[in-house]
Coordinates of C-alpha atoms in Angstrom, one line a residue:
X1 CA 43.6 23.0 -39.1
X2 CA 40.2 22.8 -38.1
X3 CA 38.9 19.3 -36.2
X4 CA 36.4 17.5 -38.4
X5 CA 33.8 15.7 -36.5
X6 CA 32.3 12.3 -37.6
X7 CA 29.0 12.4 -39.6
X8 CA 26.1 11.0 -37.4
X9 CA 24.9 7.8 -38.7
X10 CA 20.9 8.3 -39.7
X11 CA 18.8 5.4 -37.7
X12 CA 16.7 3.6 -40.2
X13 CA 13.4 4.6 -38.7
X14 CA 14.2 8.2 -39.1
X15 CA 12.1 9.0 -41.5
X16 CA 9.5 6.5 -40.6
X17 CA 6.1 7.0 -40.3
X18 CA 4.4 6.2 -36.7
X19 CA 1.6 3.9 -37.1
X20 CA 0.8 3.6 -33.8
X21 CA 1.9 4.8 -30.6
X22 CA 0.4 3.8 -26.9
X23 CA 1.9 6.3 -24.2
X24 CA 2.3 6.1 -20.6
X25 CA 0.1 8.6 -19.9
X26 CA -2.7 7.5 -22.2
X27 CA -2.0 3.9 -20.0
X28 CA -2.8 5.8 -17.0
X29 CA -5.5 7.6 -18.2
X30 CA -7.5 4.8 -19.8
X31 CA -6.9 2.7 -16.3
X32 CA -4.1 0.0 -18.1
X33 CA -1.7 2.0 -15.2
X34 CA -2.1 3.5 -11.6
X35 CA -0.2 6.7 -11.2
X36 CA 1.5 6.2 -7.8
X37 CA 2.7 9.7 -7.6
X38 CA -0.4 11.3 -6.0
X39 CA -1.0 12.5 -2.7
X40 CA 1.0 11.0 0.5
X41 CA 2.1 8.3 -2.2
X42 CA 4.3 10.4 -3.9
X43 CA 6.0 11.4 -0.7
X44 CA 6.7 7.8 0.3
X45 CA 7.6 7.2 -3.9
X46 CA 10.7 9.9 -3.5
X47 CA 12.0 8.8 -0.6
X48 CA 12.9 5.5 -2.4
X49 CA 13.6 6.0 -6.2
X50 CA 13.7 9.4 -7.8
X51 CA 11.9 8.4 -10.5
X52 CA 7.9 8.5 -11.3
X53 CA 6.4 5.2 -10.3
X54 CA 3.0 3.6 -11.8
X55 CA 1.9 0.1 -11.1
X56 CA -0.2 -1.9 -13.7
X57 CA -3.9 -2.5 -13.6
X58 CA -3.2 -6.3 -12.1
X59 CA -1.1 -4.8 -9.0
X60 CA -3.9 -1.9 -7.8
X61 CA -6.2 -4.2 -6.8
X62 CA -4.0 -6.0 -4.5
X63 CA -3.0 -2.5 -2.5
X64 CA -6.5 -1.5 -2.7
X65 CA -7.9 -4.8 -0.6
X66 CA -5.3 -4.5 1.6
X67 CA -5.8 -0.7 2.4
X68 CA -9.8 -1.6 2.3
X69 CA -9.1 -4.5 5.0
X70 CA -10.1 -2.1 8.0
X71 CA -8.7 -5.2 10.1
X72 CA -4.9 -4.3 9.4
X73 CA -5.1 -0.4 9.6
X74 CA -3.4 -0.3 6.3
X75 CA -3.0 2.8 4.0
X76 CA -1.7 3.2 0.3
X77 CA 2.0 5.5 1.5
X78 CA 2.3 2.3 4.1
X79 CA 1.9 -0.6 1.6
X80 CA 3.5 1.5 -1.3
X81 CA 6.7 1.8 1.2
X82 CA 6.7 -1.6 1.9
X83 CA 6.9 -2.5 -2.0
X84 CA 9.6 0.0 -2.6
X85 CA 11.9 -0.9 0.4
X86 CA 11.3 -4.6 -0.6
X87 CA 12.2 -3.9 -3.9
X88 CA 15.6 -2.5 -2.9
X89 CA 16.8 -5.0 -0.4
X90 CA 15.0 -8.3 -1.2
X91 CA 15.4 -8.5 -4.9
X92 CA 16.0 -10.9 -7.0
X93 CA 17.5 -9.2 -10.5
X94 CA 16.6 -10.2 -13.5
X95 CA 18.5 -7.6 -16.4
X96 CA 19.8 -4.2 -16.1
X97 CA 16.4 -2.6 -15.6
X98 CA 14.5 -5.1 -14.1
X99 CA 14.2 -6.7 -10.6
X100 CA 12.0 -9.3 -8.5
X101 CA 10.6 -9.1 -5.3
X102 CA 9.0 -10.2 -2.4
X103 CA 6.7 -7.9 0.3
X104 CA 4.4 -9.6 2.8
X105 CA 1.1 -7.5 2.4
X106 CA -1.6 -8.1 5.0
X107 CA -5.2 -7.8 4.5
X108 CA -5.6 -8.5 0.7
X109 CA -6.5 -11.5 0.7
X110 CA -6.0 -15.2 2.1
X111 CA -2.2 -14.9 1.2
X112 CA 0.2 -12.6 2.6
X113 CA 3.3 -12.9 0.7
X114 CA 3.1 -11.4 -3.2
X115 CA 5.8 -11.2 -6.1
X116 CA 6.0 -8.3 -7.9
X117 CA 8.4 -6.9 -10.5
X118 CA 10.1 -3.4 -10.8
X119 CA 11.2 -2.4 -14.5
X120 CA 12.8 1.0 -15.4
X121 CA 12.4 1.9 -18.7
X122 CA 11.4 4.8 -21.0
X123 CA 8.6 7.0 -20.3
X124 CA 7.1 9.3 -22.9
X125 CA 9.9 11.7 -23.5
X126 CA 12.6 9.1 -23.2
X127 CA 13.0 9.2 -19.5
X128 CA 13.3 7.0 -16.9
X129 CA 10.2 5.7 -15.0
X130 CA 9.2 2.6 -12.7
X131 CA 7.0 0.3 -13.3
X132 CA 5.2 -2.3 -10.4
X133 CA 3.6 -5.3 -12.2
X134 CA 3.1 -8.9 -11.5
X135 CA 6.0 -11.5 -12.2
X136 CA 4.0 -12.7 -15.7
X137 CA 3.3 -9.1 -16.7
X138 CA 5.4 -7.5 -19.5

C-alpha cells in the first residue's frame, strides 16, 4: 500500500500578476536604506545577530553626526555596537519580530538618549534581515 500524501493547497496569488515590487536592495540602492554590513560595521553587525542589518534613511543621519562630532571620538563599528547591544538587553518588545530600544549616543546632537526600533522580517529571497528605524517608521 503505497502512502498518499495530501494535495498542496494552491495560494490565491499564485498565478497573480506582480504589479509592483520595491526590493531591499533597490531601498539601499536608491538611498531609502543604509547597508550596515560594510567595512568594520559588518564585523561589529555579526558579532550581535547573524542576520544582515540596514538602517532606514531617518536613522543614518543620527550615526553620521555623532561619528562627525570629532568631540566624542566616535566611529560607525562603536555607535553601530552600541545599538545592537542595546537592542538585545534594553528592549522593549513589541510582536514577534519587532523590538524597542533605547542607546545613549553622544555627539549627534543636543540630546543623547534616542529610540529606535529593530524589525526582522523578509528580505528579497524570503530571508531573514534586520531592520534599524525610528519608533514612527514602518
Amino acid at each position: 500500500m503505497e502512502a498518499s500524501h495530501p494535495t498542496p493547497t494552491a495560494h490565491p496569488f499564485d498565478d497573480a500578476e506582480i504589479i509592483s515590487q520595491y526590493t531591499r536592495a533597490q531601498a539601499i540602492e536608491d538611498g531609502v536604506l543604509v547597508d550596515l554590513m560594510q567595512d568594520t560595521m559588518r564585523e561589529v553587525a555579526h558579532q550581535h545577530y547573524k542576520y544582515p542589518i540596514a538602517c532606514t534613511a531617518a536613522v543614518w543621519p543620527i550615526l553620521e553626526r555623532a561619528v562627525e562630532n570629532e568631540r566624542h571620538g566616535n566611529d560607525y563599528a562603536g555607535v553601530l555596537h552600541d545599538m545592537l547591544w542595546m537592542s538585545r538587553v534594553y528592549k522593549r518588545p513589541l510582536s514577534e519580530s519587532a523590538v524597542l530600544f533605547r542607546v545613549k549616543i553622544t555627539g549627534a546632537g543636543r540630546r543623547s538618549l534616542y529610540d529606535f526600533k529593530l524589525v526582522v522580517g523578509p528580505g528579497d529571497d524570503a530571508e531573514p534581515v534586520i531592520t534599524i528605524m525610528l519608533p514612527e517608521e514602518d
